[in-house]
Short mmCIF file of C-alpha atoms in Angstrom, two decimals:
data_model
loop_
_atom_site.label_atom_id
_atom_site.label_comp_id
_atom_site.label_asym_id
_atom_site.label_seq_id
_atom_site.Cartn_x
_atom_site.Cartn_y
_atom_site.Cartn_z
CA MET A 30 139.44 -62.27 35.40
CA SER A 31 142.32 -60.37 37.05
CA PRO A 32 144.04 -57.38 35.40
CA LEU A 33 147.00 -59.65 34.78
CA GLN A 34 144.91 -62.20 32.89
CA GLN A 35 143.13 -59.42 31.03
CA SER A 36 146.46 -57.97 29.89
CA ILE A 37 147.64 -61.32 28.57
CA MET A 38 144.40 -62.39 26.94
CA ALA A 39 143.98 -58.94 25.33
CA LEU A 40 146.98 -59.82 23.19
CA ARG A 41 144.82 -62.44 21.50
CA GLU A 42 143.13 -59.58 19.68
CA LEU A 43 146.50 -58.86 18.05
CA ILE A 44 148.42 -62.12 18.11
CA HIS A 45 147.11 -65.67 17.84
CA PHE A 46 148.30 -68.05 20.55
CA ASP A 47 147.01 -71.31 22.00
CA ALA A 48 148.83 -71.17 25.35
CA ALA A 49 150.27 -68.48 27.60
CA GLN A 50 152.07 -68.36 30.93
CA LEU A 51 153.38 -65.65 33.23
CA VAL A 52 156.42 -66.54 35.34
CA ALA A 53 157.51 -64.26 38.19
CA TYR A 54 161.04 -63.98 39.51
CA LEU A 55 161.27 -63.75 43.31
CA PRO A 56 164.57 -62.00 44.12
CA ALA A 57 164.44 -62.66 47.86
CA ASN A 58 164.30 -66.41 47.15
CA ASN A 59 166.23 -66.41 43.85
CA LEU A 60 163.60 -68.61 42.24
CA TYR A 61 160.84 -68.50 39.64
CA THR A 62 157.17 -69.33 40.11
CA SER A 63 154.24 -69.64 37.73
CA MET A 64 151.69 -66.91 38.45
CA TRP A 65 149.17 -67.84 35.75
CA GLN A 66 148.95 -70.23 32.82
CA HIS A 67 146.52 -71.15 30.07
CA GLY A 68 146.73 -74.06 27.67
CA TYR A 69 149.92 -75.76 28.88
CA THR A 70 150.30 -79.23 30.38
CA LYS A 71 152.04 -79.71 33.72
CA ALA A 72 155.20 -80.80 31.92
CA SER A 73 155.25 -77.64 29.82
CA ILE A 74 154.50 -75.42 32.83
CA LYS A 75 157.37 -76.95 34.77
CA ALA A 76 159.79 -76.70 31.84
CA LEU A 77 158.95 -73.06 31.11
CA THR A 78 159.00 -72.07 34.80
CA TYR A 79 162.23 -73.69 35.93
CA ASP A 80 164.21 -75.01 32.96
CA PHE A 81 163.83 -72.04 30.61
CA PRO A 82 165.40 -69.42 32.97
CA THR A 83 168.26 -71.84 33.70
CA LEU A 84 168.94 -72.43 30.01
CA TYR A 85 168.42 -68.79 29.00
CA PRO A 86 169.36 -66.45 31.89
CA PRO A 87 168.09 -62.85 32.09
CA GLY A 88 169.31 -60.63 29.27
CA PHE A 89 168.87 -63.02 26.35
CA THR A 90 166.54 -60.56 24.59
CA GLY A 91 169.29 -57.93 24.35
CA GLN A 92 171.73 -60.49 22.99
CA LEU A 93 169.37 -61.63 20.24
CA SER A 94 167.91 -58.21 19.41
CA PRO A 95 170.32 -55.54 20.68
CA GLN A 96 168.78 -52.68 18.68
CA GLU A 97 165.03 -53.34 18.69
CA GLN A 98 164.89 -55.37 21.92
CA LEU A 99 162.21 -57.60 20.39
CA PRO A 100 161.27 -60.80 22.24
CA PRO A 101 162.71 -63.92 20.59
CA SER A 102 160.49 -66.44 18.84
CA ILE A 103 160.88 -69.84 17.25
CA SER A 104 159.93 -68.27 13.91
CA ASP A 105 162.77 -65.76 13.86
CA CYS A 106 165.33 -66.59 16.53
CA ALA A 107 165.32 -70.29 17.40
CA ASP A 108 168.63 -70.96 15.64
CA GLN A 109 170.29 -67.89 17.15
CA MET A 110 169.53 -68.93 20.73
CA TYR A 111 172.22 -70.89 22.51
CA PRO A 112 171.66 -73.70 22.92
CA PRO A 113 169.31 -73.85 19.88
CA PHE A 114 165.79 -73.85 21.29
CA LEU A 115 164.35 -76.52 18.94
CA THR A 116 166.94 -79.05 20.15
CA SER A 117 166.44 -78.23 23.83
CA PRO A 118 164.63 -80.63 26.21
CA ILE A 119 162.14 -77.81 26.88
CA TYR A 120 160.86 -77.98 23.33
CA GLN A 121 161.42 -81.64 22.47
CA SER A 122 160.16 -83.17 25.72
CA ALA A 123 157.44 -80.71 26.76
CA LEU A 124 156.24 -78.30 24.08
CA GLN A 125 156.54 -80.35 20.89
CA PRO A 126 154.47 -83.28 22.28
CA GLN A 127 151.67 -80.73 22.85
CA GLY A 128 151.78 -79.88 19.16
CA PHE A 129 153.29 -76.41 19.54
CA GLN A 130 155.14 -75.27 16.44
CA ASP A 131 155.89 -71.66 17.33
CA GLY A 132 156.61 -69.81 20.55
CA MET A 133 157.68 -66.42 21.90
CA THR A 134 159.03 -65.23 25.25
CA ILE A 135 158.95 -61.66 26.62
CA GLU A 136 161.36 -60.66 29.37
CA LEU A 137 159.69 -58.41 31.97
CA GLY A 138 161.33 -55.88 34.26
CA PHE A 139 161.98 -52.26 35.13
CA PRO A 140 165.30 -50.42 35.68
CA GLY A 141 167.47 -52.45 38.00
CA ASN A 142 164.86 -55.16 38.60
CA TYR A 143 164.00 -58.36 36.77
CA LEU A 144 160.31 -59.30 37.08
CA GLY A 145 160.06 -62.54 35.09
CA LEU A 146 158.83 -63.94 31.79
CA ALA A 147 155.73 -64.14 29.61
CA HIS A 148 155.59 -67.24 27.39
CA PHE A 149 153.29 -67.70 24.40
CA SER A 150 152.88 -70.81 22.20
CA SER A 151 150.92 -71.64 19.07
CA CYS A 152 150.10 -74.86 17.27
CA GLN A 153 150.48 -72.95 14.02
CA ALA A 154 153.89 -72.39 12.45
CA ARG A 155 155.38 -68.91 11.95
CA VAL A 156 152.78 -67.07 14.01
CA PHE A 157 155.29 -65.03 16.00
CA GLY A 158 157.14 -63.33 13.17
CA HIS A 159 158.61 -59.82 13.20
CA ARG A 160 155.20 -58.11 13.26
CA ALA A 161 153.95 -60.20 16.17
CA ARG A 162 157.19 -59.64 18.09
CA THR A 163 156.87 -55.88 17.58
CA LEU A 164 153.27 -55.92 18.84
CA ALA A 165 154.31 -57.99 21.85
CA ARG A 166 157.08 -55.51 22.65
CA GLY A 167 154.45 -52.77 22.69
CA ALA A 168 152.34 -54.73 25.19
CA GLN A 169 155.28 -55.34 27.50
CA LEU A 170 154.54 -52.36 29.74
CA LEU A 171 151.00 -53.62 30.37
CA LEU A 172 152.31 -57.04 31.40
CA GLU A 173 154.96 -55.52 33.66
CA SER A 174 152.41 -53.25 35.33
CA ALA A 175 149.99 -56.14 35.91
CA LEU A 176 152.73 -58.34 37.39
CA ARG A 177 153.94 -55.57 39.70
CA GLU A 178 150.35 -55.11 40.86
CA GLN A 179 150.18 -58.78 41.84
CA LEU A 180 153.51 -58.69 43.68
CA PRO A 181 153.77 -55.01 44.71
CA ASP A 182 156.51 -55.37 47.33
CA ALA A 183 158.52 -58.26 45.90
CA HIS A 184 161.42 -55.98 44.97
CA ALA A 185 161.23 -53.65 47.96
CA VAL A 186 164.31 -53.35 50.18
CA GLY A 187 164.17 -55.78 53.10
CA SER A 188 161.19 -57.75 51.81
CA THR A 189 160.81 -61.43 52.64
CA ILE A 190 158.77 -63.76 50.44
CA LEU A 191 157.33 -66.94 51.94
CA ARG A 192 155.67 -69.68 49.90
CA PHE A 193 152.73 -71.69 51.17
CA ALA A 194 151.24 -74.75 49.49
CA PRO A 195 147.66 -75.97 50.01
CA CYS A 196 147.02 -79.21 51.90
CA ALA A 197 144.10 -81.60 51.57
CA ASP A 198 142.53 -80.35 54.82
CA GLN A 199 142.36 -76.72 53.56
CA HIS A 200 145.36 -75.83 55.66
CA LEU A 201 148.61 -74.43 54.31
CA ARG A 202 152.14 -75.73 54.74
CA ILE A 203 155.13 -73.47 54.38
CA MET A 204 157.83 -74.25 51.86
CA GLN A 205 161.29 -73.17 53.04
CA PRO A 206 160.42 -72.03 56.61
CA SER A 207 161.87 -68.75 57.90
CA SER A 208 163.31 -68.47 61.40
CA ASN A 209 162.38 -64.78 61.42
CA PHE A 210 158.63 -65.42 61.46
CA ASP A 211 156.03 -67.56 63.19
CA ASN A 212 155.47 -69.78 60.17
CA GLU A 213 152.58 -71.74 61.63
CA ARG A 214 150.66 -68.65 62.70
CA LEU A 215 151.23 -67.06 59.29
CA ALA A 216 149.91 -70.18 57.57
CA GLN A 217 146.79 -70.19 59.73
CA CYS A 218 146.06 -66.49 59.16
CA VAL A 219 146.66 -66.56 55.41
CA ALA A 220 144.62 -69.74 54.94
CA ALA A 221 141.49 -67.75 55.80
CA THR A 222 141.91 -65.60 52.68
CA LYS A 223 138.84 -66.06 50.47
CA GLY A 224 140.06 -64.44 47.25
CA ASP A 225 143.32 -64.38 45.34
CA THR A 226 144.89 -61.49 47.27
CA LEU A 227 145.17 -60.16 50.79
CA SER A 228 146.71 -56.88 52.00
CA CYS A 229 147.05 -56.07 55.68
CA PHE A 230 149.64 -55.65 58.45
CA TRP A 231 151.64 -58.24 60.34
CA LEU A 232 153.15 -57.96 63.82
CA GLU A 233 156.12 -60.16 64.62
CA ARG A 234 157.64 -59.68 68.06
CA ARG A 235 158.50 -55.95 68.09
CA ARG A 236 158.61 -55.59 64.32
CA THR A 237 155.84 -54.44 62.00
CA PHE A 238 155.36 -55.44 58.38
CA ARG A 239 153.07 -54.78 55.47
CA LEU A 240 151.71 -58.16 54.35
CA HIS A 241 150.63 -58.92 50.79
CA ALA A 242 149.45 -62.44 49.90
CA GLN A 243 148.91 -63.55 46.31
CA ARG A 244 147.52 -66.86 45.12
CA THR A 245 149.43 -68.17 42.08
CA GLY A 246 148.40 -70.26 39.11
CA ASN A 247 149.69 -73.48 40.69
CA GLY A 248 147.66 -72.98 43.89
CA GLU A 249 150.51 -71.69 46.04
CA ILE A 250 150.19 -68.50 48.08
CA LEU A 251 153.10 -66.09 48.02
CA VAL A 252 153.32 -63.93 51.13
CA THR A 253 155.48 -60.80 50.89
CA LEU A 254 156.42 -59.19 54.21
CA THR A 255 157.93 -55.72 53.97
CA PRO A 256 159.14 -53.70 56.99
CA ALA A 257 156.75 -50.77 57.46
CA SER A 258 155.62 -48.34 60.13
CA LEU A 259 152.07 -48.58 61.37
CA PRO A 260 149.71 -45.91 60.01
CA MET A 261 149.15 -42.67 61.91
CA ALA A 262 151.98 -43.58 64.32
CA MET A 263 149.73 -45.99 66.19
CA THR A 264 151.24 -48.56 68.53
CA SER A 265 151.17 -52.31 67.97
CA ALA A 266 148.70 -52.65 70.84
CA GLU A 267 146.40 -50.14 69.16
CA MET A 268 146.69 -52.00 65.86
CA ARG A 269 145.63 -55.24 67.54
CA VAL A 270 142.61 -53.52 69.08
CA LEU A 271 141.83 -51.82 65.77
CA SER A 272 141.81 -55.20 64.01
CA TRP A 273 139.01 -56.44 66.24
CA LEU A 274 137.18 -53.13 65.91
CA VAL A 275 137.10 -53.82 62.17
CA ALA A 276 135.37 -57.11 63.02
CA GLY A 277 132.71 -55.16 64.92
CA LEU A 278 133.51 -56.39 68.43
CA GLY A 279 132.84 -54.46 71.61
CA ASP A 280 135.43 -53.72 74.29
CA ARG A 281 134.69 -56.79 76.41
CA ASP A 282 134.96 -59.21 73.49
CA ILE A 283 138.13 -57.52 72.25
CA ALA A 284 139.57 -57.76 75.76
CA ARG A 285 138.80 -61.48 75.82
CA HIS A 286 140.55 -62.11 72.47
CA LEU A 287 143.63 -60.10 73.44
CA CYS A 288 143.77 -61.14 77.10
CA LEU A 289 143.45 -57.53 78.25
CA SER A 290 141.11 -55.70 80.59
CA ALA A 291 138.10 -53.94 79.11
CA ARG A 292 139.43 -50.71 80.61
CA THR A 293 142.73 -51.08 78.71
CA VAL A 294 140.87 -51.76 75.48
CA ASN A 295 138.67 -48.71 76.05
CA SER A 296 141.82 -46.61 76.51
CA HIS A 297 143.24 -47.84 73.19
CA VAL A 298 139.93 -47.13 71.44
CA ALA A 299 139.93 -43.60 72.83
CA SER A 300 143.46 -43.12 71.53
CA LEU A 301 142.43 -44.35 68.06
CA LEU A 302 139.52 -41.90 68.02
CA ARG A 303 141.90 -39.04 68.78
CA ARG A 304 144.41 -40.14 66.14
CA MET A 305 141.76 -40.26 63.43
CA CYS A 306 139.93 -37.14 64.63
CA VAL A 307 136.55 -38.88 64.72
CA GLN A 308 133.94 -39.40 67.43
CA ARG A 309 132.50 -42.83 66.75
CA ARG A 310 134.23 -46.20 66.80
CA THR A 311 132.27 -47.23 63.70
CA GLN A 312 134.09 -44.46 61.81
CA VAL A 313 137.41 -45.83 63.02
CA ALA A 314 136.45 -49.35 61.92
CA ALA A 315 135.24 -48.17 58.50
CA ARG A 316 138.43 -46.24 57.82
CA ALA A 317 140.60 -49.16 58.88
CA ALA A 318 138.67 -51.63 56.69
CA ALA A 319 138.88 -49.30 53.68
CA ASN A 320 142.67 -49.01 54.06
CA ASN A 321 143.40 -52.61 55.11
CA TRP A 322 144.58 -51.46 58.54
CA PHE A 323 144.25 -54.73 60.43
CA VAL A 324 146.12 -57.86 61.45
CA PRO A 325 144.39 -61.17 60.62
CA ASP A 326 143.72 -63.74 63.31
CA PRO A 327 144.46 -67.50 63.02
CA ARG A 328 140.77 -68.49 63.10
CA GLY A 329 139.88 -66.15 60.26
CA TYR A 330 137.24 -64.31 62.26
CA ILE A 331 138.41 -60.84 61.24
CA LEU A 332 138.62 -61.71 57.55
CA SER A 333 135.19 -63.32 57.53
CA SER A 334 133.49 -60.51 59.45
CA VAL A 335 133.68 -57.84 56.72
CA PRO A 336 132.59 -58.66 53.12
CA GLY A 337 135.54 -58.34 50.76
CA LEU A 338 138.14 -57.89 53.49
CA GLY A 339 139.88 -61.15 52.72
CA ASN A 340 139.82 -60.66 48.94
#
Protein backbone atom coordinates (compact mmCIF):
# COMPACT_ATOMS: atom_id res chain seq x y z
CA MET A 1 0.00 0.00 0.00
CA SER A 2 1.43 3.40 -1.01
CA PRO A 3 1.89 6.27 1.47
CA LEU A 4 -1.07 7.95 -0.19
CA GLN A 5 -3.36 4.98 0.41
CA GLN A 6 -2.02 4.62 3.94
CA SER A 7 -2.84 8.25 4.69
CA ILE A 8 -6.40 7.87 3.46
CA MET A 9 -7.11 4.50 5.03
CA ALA A 10 -5.60 5.65 8.36
CA LEU A 11 -8.56 7.99 8.64
CA ARG A 12 -10.75 4.92 9.09
CA GLU A 13 -9.36 4.68 12.59
CA LEU A 14 -11.01 8.04 13.30
CA ILE A 15 -13.88 8.34 10.84
CA HIS A 16 -16.09 5.61 9.40
CA PHE A 17 -16.41 5.61 5.62
CA ASP A 18 -17.33 3.01 3.02
CA ALA A 19 -15.70 4.67 0.00
CA ALA A 20 -12.87 7.11 -0.63
CA GLN A 21 -11.27 8.75 -3.63
CA LEU A 22 -8.34 11.08 -4.24
CA VAL A 23 -8.62 13.40 -7.25
CA ALA A 24 -5.57 15.34 -8.46
CA TYR A 25 -5.70 18.63 -10.32
CA LEU A 26 -3.20 18.89 -13.19
CA PRO A 27 -2.56 22.62 -13.76
CA ALA A 28 -0.59 22.17 -16.98
CA ASN A 29 -3.61 20.42 -18.53
CA ASN A 30 -6.34 22.18 -16.54
CA LEU A 31 -8.04 18.88 -15.79
CA TYR A 32 -8.70 16.48 -12.94
CA THR A 33 -7.77 12.81 -12.73
CA SER A 34 -8.54 10.06 -10.22
CA MET A 35 -5.34 8.95 -8.50
CA TRP A 36 -6.87 6.31 -6.22
CA GLN A 37 -10.33 5.10 -5.26
CA HIS A 38 -11.92 2.54 -2.97
CA GLY A 39 -15.54 1.49 -2.84
CA TYR A 40 -17.00 3.60 -5.65
CA THR A 41 -18.60 2.41 -8.89
CA LYS A 42 -17.38 3.73 -12.24
CA ALA A 43 -20.33 6.11 -12.38
CA SER A 44 -19.48 7.56 -8.97
CA ILE A 45 -15.77 7.82 -9.81
CA LYS A 46 -16.55 9.71 -13.00
CA ALA A 47 -19.04 12.03 -11.30
CA LEU A 48 -16.69 12.87 -8.42
CA THR A 49 -13.67 13.31 -10.71
CA TYR A 50 -15.14 15.49 -13.43
CA ASP A 51 -18.61 16.73 -12.46
CA PHE A 52 -17.91 17.71 -8.85
CA PRO A 53 -15.10 20.25 -9.63
CA THR A 54 -17.27 21.75 -12.38
CA LEU A 55 -20.25 22.16 -10.08
CA TYR A 56 -18.19 23.28 -7.07
CA PRO A 57 -15.03 25.12 -8.24
CA PRO A 58 -11.98 25.55 -5.98
CA GLY A 59 -12.63 27.65 -2.89
CA PHE A 60 -16.02 26.24 -1.88
CA THR A 61 -14.64 25.24 1.55
CA GLY A 62 -13.88 28.87 2.45
CA GLN A 63 -17.33 29.96 1.33
CA LEU A 64 -19.10 27.37 3.48
CA SER A 65 -16.77 27.56 6.49
CA PRO A 66 -14.89 30.88 6.34
CA GLN A 67 -13.67 30.77 9.94
CA GLU A 68 -12.88 27.10 10.64
CA GLN A 69 -12.19 26.06 7.03
CA LEU A 70 -13.83 22.69 7.72
CA PRO A 71 -14.57 20.43 4.73
CA PRO A 72 -18.27 20.37 3.82
CA SER A 73 -20.41 17.30 4.36
CA ILE A 74 -23.92 16.18 3.54
CA SER A 75 -24.64 16.05 7.28
CA ASP A 76 -23.86 19.70 7.94
CA CYS A 77 -23.58 21.61 4.68
CA ALA A 78 -25.60 19.97 1.90
CA ASP A 79 -28.28 22.68 1.92
CA GLN A 80 -25.73 25.49 2.03
CA MET A 81 -23.92 24.32 -1.10
CA TYR A 82 -25.04 25.86 -4.36
CA PRO A 83 -26.56 24.12 -6.11
CA PRO A 84 -27.83 21.98 -3.18
CA PHE A 85 -25.76 18.80 -3.26
CA LEU A 86 -28.64 16.36 -2.56
CA THR A 87 -30.49 17.57 -5.67
CA SER A 88 -27.41 17.44 -7.90
CA PRO A 89 -26.96 14.73 -10.57
CA ILE A 90 -23.74 13.72 -8.78
CA TYR A 91 -25.70 12.53 -5.77
CA GLN A 92 -28.99 11.45 -7.35
CA SER A 93 -27.56 9.61 -10.37
CA ALA A 94 -24.29 8.23 -8.99
CA LEU A 95 -23.92 8.24 -5.21
CA GLN A 96 -27.48 7.64 -4.00
CA PRO A 97 -27.95 4.48 -6.15
CA GLN A 98 -24.89 3.08 -4.33
CA GLY A 99 -26.68 3.59 -1.03
CA PHE A 100 -24.53 6.46 0.21
CA GLN A 101 -26.32 8.65 2.72
CA ASP A 102 -23.49 10.89 3.88
CA GLY A 103 -20.38 12.31 2.24
CA MET A 104 -17.52 14.75 2.82
CA THR A 105 -15.00 16.44 0.53
CA ILE A 106 -11.62 17.91 1.53
CA GLU A 107 -9.96 20.48 -0.71
CA LEU A 108 -6.19 19.94 -0.96
CA GLY A 109 -3.50 22.49 -1.75
CA PHE A 110 -0.65 24.65 -0.55
CA PRO A 111 -0.12 28.44 -0.87
CA GLY A 112 -0.77 29.47 -4.44
CA ASN A 113 -1.41 25.93 -5.69
CA TYR A 114 -4.52 23.78 -5.86
CA LEU A 115 -3.76 20.05 -5.57
CA GLY A 116 -7.20 18.43 -5.81
CA LEU A 117 -9.87 16.75 -3.72
CA ALA A 118 -10.37 13.90 -1.27
CA HIS A 119 -13.90 12.44 -1.27
CA PHE A 120 -15.37 10.21 1.42
CA SER A 121 -18.79 8.51 1.46
CA SER A 122 -20.72 6.42 3.97
CA CYS A 123 -23.84 4.29 3.76
CA GLN A 124 -24.71 5.50 7.24
CA ALA A 125 -26.44 8.83 7.79
CA ARG A 126 -24.83 11.70 9.73
CA VAL A 127 -21.38 10.15 9.93
CA PHE A 128 -19.52 13.27 8.84
CA GLY A 129 -20.75 15.71 11.47
CA HIS A 130 -18.77 18.56 13.02
CA ARG A 131 -16.41 16.25 14.93
CA ALA A 132 -15.61 14.17 11.84
CA ARG A 133 -15.06 17.31 9.76
CA THR A 134 -12.66 18.67 12.38
CA LEU A 135 -10.70 15.40 12.43
CA ALA A 136 -10.56 15.40 8.62
CA ARG A 137 -9.25 18.96 8.63
CA GLY A 138 -6.44 17.79 10.91
CA ALA A 139 -5.51 15.02 8.47
CA GLN A 140 -5.44 17.36 5.50
CA LEU A 141 -1.69 17.97 5.68
CA LEU A 142 -1.00 14.24 5.49
CA LEU A 143 -3.16 13.90 2.38
CA GLU A 144 -1.53 16.92 0.74
CA SER A 145 1.95 15.61 1.48
CA ALA A 146 1.11 12.16 0.08
CA LEU A 147 -0.38 13.65 -3.09
CA ARG A 148 2.62 15.92 -3.65
CA GLU A 149 4.86 12.88 -3.25
CA GLN A 150 2.99 11.11 -6.04
CA LEU A 151 3.12 14.13 -8.37
CA PRO A 152 6.25 15.95 -7.14
CA ASP A 153 6.76 18.23 -10.15
CA ALA A 154 3.18 18.79 -11.27
CA HIS A 155 3.22 22.41 -10.08
CA ALA A 156 6.81 23.22 -11.01
CA VAL A 157 7.41 26.09 -13.43
CA GLY A 158 7.62 24.88 -17.02
CA SER A 159 6.42 21.34 -16.30
CA THR A 160 4.51 19.39 -18.92
CA ILE A 161 2.16 16.56 -17.97
CA LEU A 162 1.38 13.86 -20.52
CA ARG A 163 -1.28 11.19 -20.03
CA PHE A 164 -0.90 7.65 -21.32
CA ALA A 165 -3.61 5.00 -21.34
CA PRO A 166 -2.95 1.24 -21.41
CA CYS A 167 -3.79 -0.77 -24.52
CA ALA A 168 -4.70 -4.44 -24.79
CA ASP A 169 -1.23 -5.34 -26.14
CA GLN A 170 0.54 -3.90 -23.05
CA HIS A 171 1.51 -0.83 -25.02
CA LEU A 172 0.55 2.72 -24.12
CA ARG A 173 -1.25 5.32 -26.20
CA ILE A 174 -0.89 9.00 -25.49
CA MET A 175 -3.93 11.12 -24.77
CA GLN A 176 -3.57 14.69 -26.05
CA PRO A 177 -0.22 14.36 -27.91
CA SER A 178 2.41 17.08 -27.45
CA SER A 179 4.36 18.46 -30.40
CA ASN A 180 7.26 19.23 -28.05
CA PHE A 181 8.07 15.58 -27.37
CA ASP A 182 8.55 12.29 -29.18
CA ASN A 183 5.25 10.85 -27.95
CA GLU A 184 5.78 7.38 -29.36
CA ARG A 185 9.24 6.99 -27.88
CA LEU A 186 7.99 8.23 -24.50
CA ALA A 187 5.16 5.71 -24.58
CA GLN A 188 7.56 2.87 -25.36
CA CYS A 189 10.01 3.84 -22.61
CA VAL A 190 7.38 4.39 -19.92
CA ALA A 191 5.54 1.17 -20.79
CA ALA A 192 8.50 -0.78 -19.42
CA THR A 193 7.87 0.57 -15.91
CA LYS A 194 7.16 -2.37 -13.59
CA GLY A 195 5.83 -0.53 -10.55
CA ASP A 196 3.58 2.45 -9.97
CA THR A 197 6.30 5.11 -10.26
CA LEU A 198 9.38 5.90 -12.30
CA SER A 199 11.92 8.70 -11.80
CA CYS A 200 14.73 9.32 -14.28
CA PHE A 201 15.93 11.81 -16.91
CA TRP A 202 14.66 12.45 -20.41
CA LEU A 203 16.59 13.89 -23.37
CA GLU A 204 14.58 15.59 -26.09
CA ARG A 205 16.60 17.13 -28.90
CA ARG A 206 18.93 19.53 -27.05
CA ARG A 207 16.75 19.83 -23.97
CA THR A 208 16.98 17.87 -20.74
CA PHE A 209 14.14 17.04 -18.38
CA ARG A 210 13.50 15.30 -15.11
CA LEU A 211 10.88 12.62 -15.77
CA HIS A 212 8.44 11.35 -13.16
CA ALA A 213 5.82 8.76 -14.13
CA GLN A 214 2.93 7.83 -11.84
CA ARG A 215 0.32 5.14 -12.41
CA THR A 216 -3.16 6.33 -11.36
CA GLY A 217 -6.16 4.52 -9.97
CA ASN A 218 -7.82 4.26 -13.39
CA GLY A 219 -4.77 2.62 -14.99
CA GLU A 220 -3.44 5.71 -16.73
CA ILE A 221 0.19 6.80 -16.39
CA LEU A 222 0.87 10.48 -15.81
CA VAL A 223 4.29 11.58 -17.04
CA THR A 224 5.59 14.89 -15.69
CA LEU A 225 8.52 16.40 -17.60
CA THR A 226 10.29 19.28 -15.88
CA PRO A 227 13.22 21.22 -17.39
CA ALA A 228 16.34 20.34 -15.41
CA SER A 229 20.11 20.36 -15.75
CA LEU A 230 21.90 17.04 -15.84
CA PRO A 231 23.68 16.10 -12.58
CA MET A 232 27.33 17.00 -12.05
CA ALA A 233 27.30 19.12 -15.23
CA MET A 234 27.55 16.02 -17.41
CA THR A 235 26.76 16.23 -21.10
CA SER A 236 23.81 14.53 -22.78
CA ALA A 237 26.22 12.12 -24.48
CA GLU A 238 27.66 11.18 -21.10
CA MET A 239 24.16 10.66 -19.70
CA ARG A 240 23.33 8.27 -22.54
CA VAL A 241 26.51 6.29 -21.88
CA LEU A 242 25.83 6.37 -18.13
CA SER A 243 22.37 4.89 -18.70
CA TRP A 244 23.86 1.81 -20.32
CA LEU A 245 26.55 1.62 -17.66
CA VAL A 246 23.71 1.28 -15.14
CA ALA A 247 22.53 -1.72 -17.17
CA GLY A 248 25.99 -3.29 -16.77
CA LEU A 249 27.10 -3.14 -20.41
CA GLY A 250 30.69 -2.93 -21.56
CA ASP A 251 32.06 -0.32 -23.95
CA ARG A 252 31.51 -2.34 -27.12
CA ASP A 253 27.88 -3.13 -26.33
CA ILE A 254 27.22 0.48 -25.32
CA ALA A 255 28.81 1.63 -28.57
CA ARG A 256 26.51 -0.69 -30.51
CA HIS A 257 23.36 0.65 -28.79
CA LEU A 258 24.36 4.29 -29.27
CA CYS A 259 25.92 3.91 -32.73
CA LEU A 260 29.27 5.19 -31.47
CA SER A 261 32.81 3.86 -31.56
CA ALA A 262 34.09 1.94 -28.55
CA ARG A 263 36.86 4.52 -28.25
CA THR A 264 34.30 7.35 -27.95
CA VAL A 265 32.38 5.42 -25.30
CA ASN A 266 35.60 4.77 -23.38
CA SER A 267 36.31 8.52 -23.44
CA HIS A 268 32.87 9.29 -21.99
CA VAL A 269 33.34 6.65 -19.29
CA ALA A 270 36.69 8.17 -18.35
CA SER A 271 35.03 11.57 -18.08
CA LEU A 272 32.30 10.15 -15.81
CA LEU A 273 34.94 8.60 -13.56
CA ARG A 274 36.63 11.99 -13.20
CA ARG A 275 33.36 13.79 -12.51
CA MET A 276 32.42 11.38 -9.73
CA CYS A 277 35.96 11.09 -8.36
CA VAL A 278 35.92 7.29 -8.45
CA GLN A 279 38.15 4.69 -10.08
CA ARG A 280 35.80 1.89 -11.10
CA ARG A 281 32.92 1.98 -13.55
CA THR A 282 30.88 -0.20 -11.19
CA GLN A 283 31.00 2.68 -8.68
CA VAL A 284 29.71 5.04 -11.34
CA ALA A 285 26.88 2.65 -12.22
CA ALA A 286 25.92 2.12 -8.57
CA ARG A 287 25.78 5.84 -7.86
CA ALA A 288 23.71 6.50 -10.95
CA ALA A 289 21.22 3.72 -10.12
CA ALA A 290 20.86 4.96 -6.54
CA ASN A 291 20.05 8.49 -7.75
CA ASN A 292 17.98 7.56 -10.82
CA TRP A 293 20.57 9.08 -13.15
CA PHE A 294 19.61 7.34 -16.37
CA VAL A 295 17.46 7.64 -19.48
CA PRO A 296 15.20 4.64 -20.23
CA ASP A 297 15.34 2.88 -23.57
CA PRO A 298 12.30 1.91 -25.70
CA ARG A 299 12.88 -1.84 -25.27
CA GLY A 300 12.99 -1.58 -21.49
CA TYR A 301 16.42 -3.17 -21.23
CA ILE A 302 17.80 -0.60 -18.80
CA LEU A 303 14.77 -0.75 -16.51
CA SER A 304 14.77 -4.54 -16.43
CA SER A 305 18.51 -4.85 -15.82
CA VAL A 306 18.57 -3.49 -12.26
CA PRO A 307 16.07 -4.79 -9.64
CA GLY A 308 13.81 -1.97 -8.48
CA LEU A 309 15.00 0.54 -11.07
CA GLY A 310 11.67 0.69 -12.83
CA ASN A 311 9.63 0.89 -9.63
